[in-house]
Every structure is written in structure tokens, then in C-alpha cells.
mmCIF file with all atom_site columns, C-alpha atoms and ligand atoms in Angstrom:
data_model
loop_
_atom_site.group_PDB
_atom_site.id
_atom_site.type_symbol
_atom_site.label_atom_id
_atom_site.label_alt_id
_atom_site.label_comp_id
_atom_site.label_asym_id
_atom_site.label_entity_id
_atom_site.label_seq_id
_atom_site.pdbx_PDB_ins_code
_atom_site.Cartn_x
_atom_site.Cartn_y
_atom_site.Cartn_z
_atom_site.occupancy
_atom_site.B_iso_or_equiv
_atom_site.pdbx_formal_charge
_atom_site.auth_seq_id
_atom_site.auth_comp_id
_atom_site.auth_asym_id
_atom_site.auth_atom_id
_atom_site.pdbx_PDB_model_num
ATOM   1   C  CA  . MET A 1 1   ? 103.210 -85.165  144.755 1.00 0.00 ? 1   MET A CA  1
ATOM   2   C  CA  . ASP A 1 2   ? 101.229 -84.910  141.560 1.00 0.00 ? 2   ASP A CA  1
ATOM   3   C  CA  . CYS A 1 3   ? 98.008  -86.666  142.542 1.00 0.00 ? 3   CYS A CA  1
ATOM   4   C  CA  . ILE A 1 4   ? 94.770  -85.663  140.835 1.00 0.00 ? 4   ILE A CA  1
ATOM   5   C  CA  . PHE A 1 5   ? 92.568  -86.859  143.716 1.00 0.00 ? 5   PHE A CA  1
ATOM   6   C  CA  . CYS A 1 6   ? 94.670  -84.885  146.252 1.00 0.00 ? 6   CYS A CA  1
ATOM   7   C  CA  . LYS A 1 7   ? 94.049  -81.832  144.053 1.00 0.00 ? 7   LYS A CA  1
ATOM   8   C  CA  . ILE A 1 8   ? 90.314  -82.569  144.037 1.00 0.00 ? 8   ILE A CA  1
ATOM   9   C  CA  . ALA A 1 9   ? 90.403  -83.101  147.834 1.00 0.00 ? 9   ALA A CA  1
ATOM   10  C  CA  . ASN A 1 10  ? 92.155  -79.789  148.489 1.00 0.00 ? 10  ASN A CA  1
ATOM   11  C  CA  . GLY A 1 11  ? 89.978  -77.836  146.058 1.00 0.00 ? 11  GLY A CA  1
ATOM   12  C  CA  . GLU A 1 12  ? 92.793  -77.119  143.590 1.00 0.00 ? 12  GLU A CA  1
ATOM   13  C  CA  . ILE A 1 13  ? 90.701  -78.840  140.906 1.00 0.00 ? 13  ILE A CA  1
ATOM   14  C  CA  . PRO A 1 14  ? 87.000  -77.966  141.126 1.00 0.00 ? 14  PRO A CA  1
ATOM   15  C  CA  . THR A 1 15  ? 84.668  -80.937  141.016 1.00 0.00 ? 15  THR A CA  1
ATOM   16  C  CA  . ASN A 1 16  ? 81.048  -81.919  141.249 1.00 0.00 ? 16  ASN A CA  1
ATOM   17  C  CA  . LYS A 1 17  ? 80.905  -82.811  144.965 1.00 0.00 ? 17  LYS A CA  1
ATOM   18  C  CA  . VAL A 1 18  ? 78.114  -84.910  146.379 1.00 0.00 ? 18  VAL A CA  1
ATOM   19  C  CA  . TYR A 1 19  ? 79.457  -85.066  149.947 1.00 0.00 ? 19  TYR A CA  1
ATOM   20  C  CA  . GLU A 1 20  ? 82.321  -83.519  151.893 1.00 0.00 ? 20  GLU A CA  1
ATOM   21  C  CA  . ASP A 1 21  ? 83.491  -83.327  155.478 1.00 0.00 ? 21  ASP A CA  1
ATOM   22  C  CA  . ASP A 1 22  ? 86.866  -82.834  157.168 1.00 0.00 ? 22  ASP A CA  1
ATOM   23  C  CA  . LYS A 1 23  ? 88.044  -86.392  156.368 1.00 0.00 ? 23  LYS A CA  1
ATOM   24  C  CA  . ILE A 1 24  ? 86.511  -87.466  153.070 1.00 0.00 ? 24  ILE A CA  1
ATOM   25  C  CA  . ILE A 1 25  ? 85.034  -86.202  149.843 1.00 0.00 ? 25  ILE A CA  1
ATOM   26  C  CA  . ALA A 1 26  ? 82.674  -87.838  147.355 1.00 0.00 ? 26  ALA A CA  1
ATOM   27  C  CA  . PHE A 1 27  ? 82.319  -86.648  143.786 1.00 0.00 ? 27  PHE A CA  1
ATOM   28  C  CA  . ASN A 1 28  ? 80.945  -87.805  140.452 1.00 0.00 ? 28  ASN A CA  1
ATOM   29  C  CA  . ASP A 1 29  ? 83.194  -89.992  138.316 1.00 0.00 ? 29  ASP A CA  1
ATOM   30  C  CA  . LEU A 1 30  ? 84.371  -88.285  135.118 1.00 0.00 ? 30  LEU A CA  1
ATOM   31  C  CA  . GLU A 1 31  ? 83.349  -91.301  133.015 1.00 0.00 ? 31  GLU A CA  1
ATOM   32  C  CA  . PRO A 1 32  ? 80.341  -92.841  134.775 1.00 0.00 ? 32  PRO A CA  1
ATOM   33  C  CA  . LYS A 1 33  ? 79.907  -96.611  134.316 1.00 0.00 ? 33  LYS A CA  1
ATOM   34  C  CA  . ALA A 1 34  ? 76.402  -96.570  135.842 1.00 0.00 ? 34  ALA A CA  1
ATOM   35  C  CA  . PRO A 1 35  ? 73.588  -93.971  136.109 1.00 0.00 ? 35  PRO A CA  1
ATOM   36  C  CA  . VAL A 1 36  ? 75.058  -93.034  139.503 1.00 0.00 ? 36  VAL A CA  1
ATOM   37  C  CA  . HIS A 1 37  ? 78.833  -93.372  139.779 1.00 0.00 ? 37  HIS A CA  1
ATOM   38  C  CA  . VAL A 1 38  ? 80.448  -91.592  142.669 1.00 0.00 ? 38  VAL A CA  1
ATOM   39  C  CA  . LEU A 1 39  ? 84.014  -91.850  143.950 1.00 0.00 ? 39  LEU A CA  1
ATOM   40  C  CA  . ILE A 1 40  ? 84.599  -91.638  147.695 1.00 0.00 ? 40  ILE A CA  1
ATOM   41  C  CA  . ILE A 1 41  ? 88.118  -90.794  148.810 1.00 0.00 ? 41  ILE A CA  1
ATOM   42  C  CA  . PRO A 1 42  ? 89.956  -89.985  152.030 1.00 0.00 ? 42  PRO A CA  1
ATOM   43  C  CA  . LYS A 1 43  ? 91.461  -86.479  151.988 1.00 0.00 ? 43  LYS A CA  1
ATOM   44  C  CA  . GLU A 1 44  ? 94.661  -88.042  153.271 1.00 0.00 ? 44  GLU A CA  1
ATOM   45  C  CA  . HIS A 1 45  ? 96.752  -89.533  150.477 1.00 0.00 ? 45  HIS A CA  1
ATOM   46  C  CA  . ILE A 1 46  ? 96.841  -93.320  150.723 1.00 0.00 ? 46  ILE A CA  1
ATOM   47  C  CA  . CYS A 1 47  ? 97.972  -94.979  147.527 1.00 0.00 ? 47  CYS A CA  1
ATOM   48  C  CA  . CYS A 1 48  ? 95.756  -98.029  147.546 1.00 0.00 ? 48  CYS A CA  1
ATOM   49  C  CA  . ALA A 1 49  ? 94.109  -100.709 149.688 1.00 0.00 ? 49  ALA A CA  1
ATOM   50  C  CA  . ASP A 1 50  ? 97.407  -102.579 149.735 1.00 0.00 ? 50  ASP A CA  1
ATOM   51  C  CA  . GLU A 1 51  ? 98.936  -99.669  151.678 1.00 0.00 ? 51  GLU A CA  1
ATOM   52  C  CA  . LEU A 1 52  ? 96.409  -99.949  154.536 1.00 0.00 ? 52  LEU A CA  1
ATOM   53  C  CA  . ASN A 1 53  ? 97.617  -100.972 157.979 1.00 0.00 ? 53  ASN A CA  1
ATOM   54  C  CA  . GLU A 1 54  ? 96.611  -100.711 161.638 1.00 0.00 ? 54  GLU A CA  1
ATOM   55  C  CA  . GLU A 1 55  ? 97.680  -97.059  161.780 1.00 0.00 ? 55  GLU A CA  1
ATOM   56  C  CA  . ASN A 1 56  ? 95.823  -95.671  158.752 1.00 0.00 ? 56  ASN A CA  1
ATOM   57  C  CA  . SER A 1 57  ? 92.858  -97.995  158.136 1.00 0.00 ? 57  SER A CA  1
ATOM   58  C  CA  . ALA A 1 58  ? 90.312  -96.329  160.455 1.00 0.00 ? 58  ALA A CA  1
ATOM   59  C  CA  . ILE A 1 59  ? 89.427  -94.064  157.524 1.00 0.00 ? 59  ILE A CA  1
ATOM   60  C  CA  . VAL A 1 60  ? 88.011  -97.078  155.665 1.00 0.00 ? 60  VAL A CA  1
ATOM   61  C  CA  . GLY A 1 61  ? 85.501  -97.709  158.449 1.00 0.00 ? 61  GLY A CA  1
ATOM   62  C  CA  . TYR A 1 62  ? 84.724  -94.007  158.449 1.00 0.00 ? 62  TYR A CA  1
ATOM   63  C  CA  . ILE A 1 63  ? 84.068  -94.054  154.695 1.00 0.00 ? 63  ILE A CA  1
ATOM   64  C  CA  . PHE A 1 64  ? 81.766  -97.054  155.079 1.00 0.00 ? 64  PHE A CA  1
ATOM   65  C  CA  . SER A 1 65  ? 79.931  -95.280  157.908 1.00 0.00 ? 65  SER A CA  1
ATOM   66  C  CA  . LYS A 1 66  ? 79.149  -92.442  155.464 1.00 0.00 ? 66  LYS A CA  1
ATOM   67  C  CA  . ILE A 1 67  ? 78.192  -94.601  152.482 1.00 0.00 ? 67  ILE A CA  1
ATOM   68  C  CA  . PRO A 1 68  ? 74.568  -94.973  153.687 1.00 0.00 ? 68  PRO A CA  1
ATOM   69  C  CA  . VAL A 1 69  ? 74.402  -91.192  154.157 1.00 0.00 ? 69  VAL A CA  1
ATOM   70  C  CA  . ILE A 1 70  ? 75.707  -90.562  150.641 1.00 0.00 ? 70  ILE A CA  1
ATOM   71  C  CA  . ALA A 1 71  ? 73.497  -93.296  149.165 1.00 0.00 ? 71  ALA A CA  1
ATOM   72  C  CA  . LYS A 1 72  ? 70.452  -91.746  150.813 1.00 0.00 ? 72  LYS A CA  1
ATOM   73  C  CA  . GLU A 1 73  ? 71.347  -88.306  149.457 1.00 0.00 ? 73  GLU A CA  1
ATOM   74  C  CA  . LEU A 1 74  ? 71.540  -89.858  145.995 1.00 0.00 ? 74  LEU A CA  1
ATOM   75  C  CA  . SER A 1 75  ? 68.267  -91.769  146.530 1.00 0.00 ? 75  SER A CA  1
ATOM   76  C  CA  . LEU A 1 76  ? 69.994  -95.091  145.870 1.00 0.00 ? 76  LEU A CA  1
ATOM   77  C  CA  . ASP A 1 77  ? 67.971  -98.173  146.625 1.00 0.00 ? 77  ASP A CA  1
ATOM   78  C  CA  . GLY A 1 78  ? 70.767  -100.741 146.539 1.00 0.00 ? 78  GLY A CA  1
ATOM   79  C  CA  . TYR A 1 79  ? 74.232  -100.145 145.192 1.00 0.00 ? 79  TYR A CA  1
ATOM   80  C  CA  . ARG A 1 80  ? 77.672  -101.644 144.671 1.00 0.00 ? 80  ARG A CA  1
ATOM   81  C  CA  . VAL A 1 81  ? 80.925  -100.540 146.302 1.00 0.00 ? 81  VAL A CA  1
ATOM   82  C  CA  . VAL A 1 82  ? 84.105  -101.345 144.380 1.00 0.00 ? 82  VAL A CA  1
ATOM   83  C  CA  . ASN A 1 83  ? 87.776  -100.901 145.131 1.00 0.00 ? 83  ASN A CA  1
ATOM   84  C  CA  . ASN A 1 84  ? 90.393  -101.616 142.486 1.00 0.00 ? 84  ASN A CA  1
ATOM   85  C  CA  . CYS A 1 85  ? 93.817  -102.224 144.006 1.00 0.00 ? 85  CYS A CA  1
ATOM   86  C  CA  . LYS A 1 86  ? 97.042  -101.628 142.071 1.00 0.00 ? 86  LYS A CA  1
ATOM   87  C  CA  . GLU A 1 87  ? 97.535  -102.023 138.361 1.00 0.00 ? 87  GLU A CA  1
ATOM   88  C  CA  . ASN A 1 88  ? 96.606  -105.702 138.154 1.00 0.00 ? 88  ASN A CA  1
ATOM   89  C  CA  . GLY A 1 89  ? 93.424  -104.935 140.123 1.00 0.00 ? 89  GLY A CA  1
ATOM   90  C  CA  . GLY A 1 90  ? 92.410  -102.333 137.553 1.00 0.00 ? 90  GLY A CA  1
ATOM   91  C  CA  . GLN A 1 91  ? 93.423  -99.263  139.564 1.00 0.00 ? 91  GLN A CA  1
ATOM   92  C  CA  . THR A 1 92  ? 94.252  -96.274  137.365 1.00 0.00 ? 92  THR A CA  1
ATOM   93  C  CA  . VAL A 1 93  ? 94.318  -93.428  139.909 1.00 0.00 ? 93  VAL A CA  1
ATOM   94  C  CA  . PHE A 1 94  ? 96.688  -94.215  142.752 1.00 0.00 ? 94  PHE A CA  1
ATOM   95  C  CA  . HIS A 1 95  ? 94.860  -92.494  145.602 1.00 0.00 ? 95  HIS A CA  1
ATOM   96  C  CA  . LEU A 1 96  ? 92.595  -94.847  147.569 1.00 0.00 ? 96  LEU A CA  1
ATOM   97  C  CA  . HIS A 1 97  ? 89.001  -94.592  146.394 1.00 0.00 ? 97  HIS A CA  1
ATOM   98  C  CA  . PHE A 1 98  ? 85.777  -96.523  146.521 1.00 0.00 ? 98  PHE A CA  1
ATOM   99  C  CA  . HIS A 1 99  ? 83.392  -96.536  143.578 1.00 0.00 ? 99  HIS A CA  1
ATOM   100 C  CA  . LEU A 1 100 ? 79.744  -96.207  144.607 1.00 0.00 ? 100 LEU A CA  1
ATOM   101 C  CA  . LEU A 1 101 ? 77.606  -97.449  141.742 1.00 0.00 ? 101 LEU A CA  1
ATOM   102 C  CA  . GLY A 1 102 ? 73.861  -97.557  141.393 1.00 0.00 ? 102 GLY A CA  1
ATOM   103 C  CA  . GLY A 1 103 ? 70.778  -96.050  139.872 1.00 0.00 ? 103 GLY A CA  1
ATOM   104 C  CA  . THR A 1 104 ? 69.879  -99.250  138.035 1.00 0.00 ? 104 THR A CA  1
ATOM   105 C  CA  . LYS A 1 105 ? 69.847  -102.999 138.653 1.00 0.00 ? 105 LYS A CA  1
ATOM   106 C  CA  . LEU A 1 106 ? 73.547  -103.790 138.413 1.00 0.00 ? 106 LEU A CA  1
ATOM   107 C  CA  . SER A 1 107 ? 74.953  -106.868 136.791 1.00 0.00 ? 107 SER A CA  1
ATOM   108 C  CA  . GLY A 1 108 ? 78.289  -107.895 135.314 1.00 0.00 ? 108 GLY A CA  1
ATOM   109 C  CA  . ASP A 1 109 ? 81.458  -105.851 135.529 1.00 0.00 ? 109 ASP A CA  1
ATOM   110 C  CA  . PHE A 1 110 ? 81.453  -102.294 136.674 1.00 0.00 ? 110 PHE A CA  1
ATOM   111 C  CA  . ALA A 1 111 ? 84.230  -99.792  137.297 1.00 0.00 ? 111 ALA A CA  1
HETATM 112 P  P1  . 5GP B 2 .   ? 90.182  -96.813  139.197 1.00 0.00 ? 201 5GP B P1  1
HETATM 113 O  O1  . 5GP B 2 .   ? 90.297  -97.357  137.797 1.00 0.00 ? 201 5GP B O1  1
HETATM 114 O  O2  . 5GP B 2 .   ? 91.514  -96.264  139.666 1.00 0.00 ? 201 5GP B O2  1
HETATM 115 O  O3  . 5GP B 2 .   ? 89.543  -97.727  140.169 1.00 0.00 ? 201 5GP B O3  1
HETATM 116 O  O4  . 5GP B 2 .   ? 89.179  -95.601  139.086 1.00 0.00 ? 201 5GP B O4  1
HETATM 117 C  C1  . 5GP B 2 .   ? 89.555  -94.315  138.737 1.00 0.00 ? 201 5GP B C1  1
HETATM 118 C  C2  . 5GP B 2 .   ? 88.304  -93.591  138.344 1.00 0.00 ? 201 5GP B C2  1
HETATM 119 O  O5  . 5GP B 2 .   ? 88.585  -92.213  138.383 1.00 0.00 ? 201 5GP B O5  1
HETATM 120 C  C3  . 5GP B 2 .   ? 87.809  -93.910  136.938 1.00 0.00 ? 201 5GP B C3  1
HETATM 121 O  O6  . 5GP B 2 .   ? 86.474  -94.404  137.014 1.00 0.00 ? 201 5GP B O6  1
HETATM 122 C  C4  . 5GP B 2 .   ? 87.897  -92.578  136.198 1.00 0.00 ? 201 5GP B C4  1
HETATM 123 O  O7  . 5GP B 2 .   ? 86.810  -92.368  135.320 1.00 0.00 ? 201 5GP B O7  1
HETATM 124 C  C5  . 5GP B 2 .   ? 87.907  -91.575  137.330 1.00 0.00 ? 201 5GP B C5  1
HETATM 125 N  N1  . 5GP B 2 .   ? 88.656  -90.351  137.088 1.00 0.00 ? 201 5GP B N1  1
HETATM 126 C  C6  . 5GP B 2 .   ? 89.908  -90.253  136.566 1.00 0.00 ? 201 5GP B C6  1
HETATM 127 N  N2  . 5GP B 2 .   ? 90.299  -88.967  136.541 1.00 0.00 ? 201 5GP B N2  1
HETATM 128 C  C7  . 5GP B 2 .   ? 89.272  -88.239  137.064 1.00 0.00 ? 201 5GP B C7  1
HETATM 129 C  C8  . 5GP B 2 .   ? 89.073  -86.842  137.287 1.00 0.00 ? 201 5GP B C8  1
HETATM 130 O  O8  . 5GP B 2 .   ? 89.919  -86.002  137.016 1.00 0.00 ? 201 5GP B O8  1
HETATM 131 N  N3  . 5GP B 2 .   ? 87.883  -86.468  137.837 1.00 0.00 ? 201 5GP B N3  1
HETATM 132 C  C9  . 5GP B 2 .   ? 86.911  -87.383  138.153 1.00 0.00 ? 201 5GP B C9  1
HETATM 133 N  N4  . 5GP B 2 .   ? 85.779  -86.889  138.678 1.00 0.00 ? 201 5GP B N4  1
HETATM 134 N  N5  . 5GP B 2 .   ? 87.061  -88.704  137.956 1.00 0.00 ? 201 5GP B N5  1
HETATM 135 C  C10 . 5GP B 2 .   ? 88.228  -89.128  137.415 1.00 0.00 ? 201 5GP B C10 1
HETATM 136 ZN ZN1 . ZN  B 3 .   ? 96.462  -88.309  146.473 1.00 0.00 ? 202 ZN  B ZN1 1
#
């Protein structure tokens, strides 16, 4: 499967990592929409939030358990977490990801 985030997750495409463990990786967005704009993805390929179910959704809780760790590493005092789901939700890369945005007082539309 030709998925750019799978290639980032498996190291095929080098990226500017801010966090990594055996299950997830967080890296800087290529086109940041805020002073801090990090993408957090599961290493496992899941297309989008609409593909989550009882079998595969534990990773979402895991990601949210690491968001405070990542936010602390980035010295974020308040932030926004965004998920765009499928084309009509604004999703452009079809590998589940959460945008972590911060570094300023956020308002309006981001990511
Ligand atoms: P979406 O629109 O799917 O919610 O978000 C996809 C995000 O991935 C966009 O913010 C876009 O800038 C970012 N992006 C797309 N391709 C790459 C890439 O190759 N590397 C990185 N670091 N970010 C990417
Ligand atoms: Zn993928």
C-alpha cells in the first residue's frame, strides 16, 4: 500500500520526530498551521476515524494517554487536538492522525 504516513512510521521516509514508541509516532507537520503543529499517528495503518471499531480503537486511547507527554515535551500550555475524517471532513492523508496544535492562543479554523 502506498501510504506516506506508513512510510514515515516505518522509517522509509525520514522525518522530524518529536515522539516515538512501539505503537505511535509524532512528527512535525510539513505545512504548519500554528507555531506548533504536530501529527500523531498509530504505526498500524487505519484509514480514518470512520474505520475505528471495538477491535482496533484502543490505540486512540493510547494516543490520548501520550498527548500530555508530547505536549509537555513541546512546552505547550494549552492546545487543540483535531481529527479530520474522510474527504468531506477535510482529510487529505488517509492514515489516521491527530493534529496537535498550539504555541499561541488558538482561534478560528485550524488544520
Ligand atoms: P489532514 O488534512 O489529512 O487532516 O492532514 C494531513 C496533514 O499532513 C496536513 O496538515 C499536511 O500538511 C500534512 N502532510 C502531508 N504530507 C506530509 C508529509 O509528507 N510529511 C509531513 N510531515 N506532513 C505531511
Ligand atoms: Zn498508512
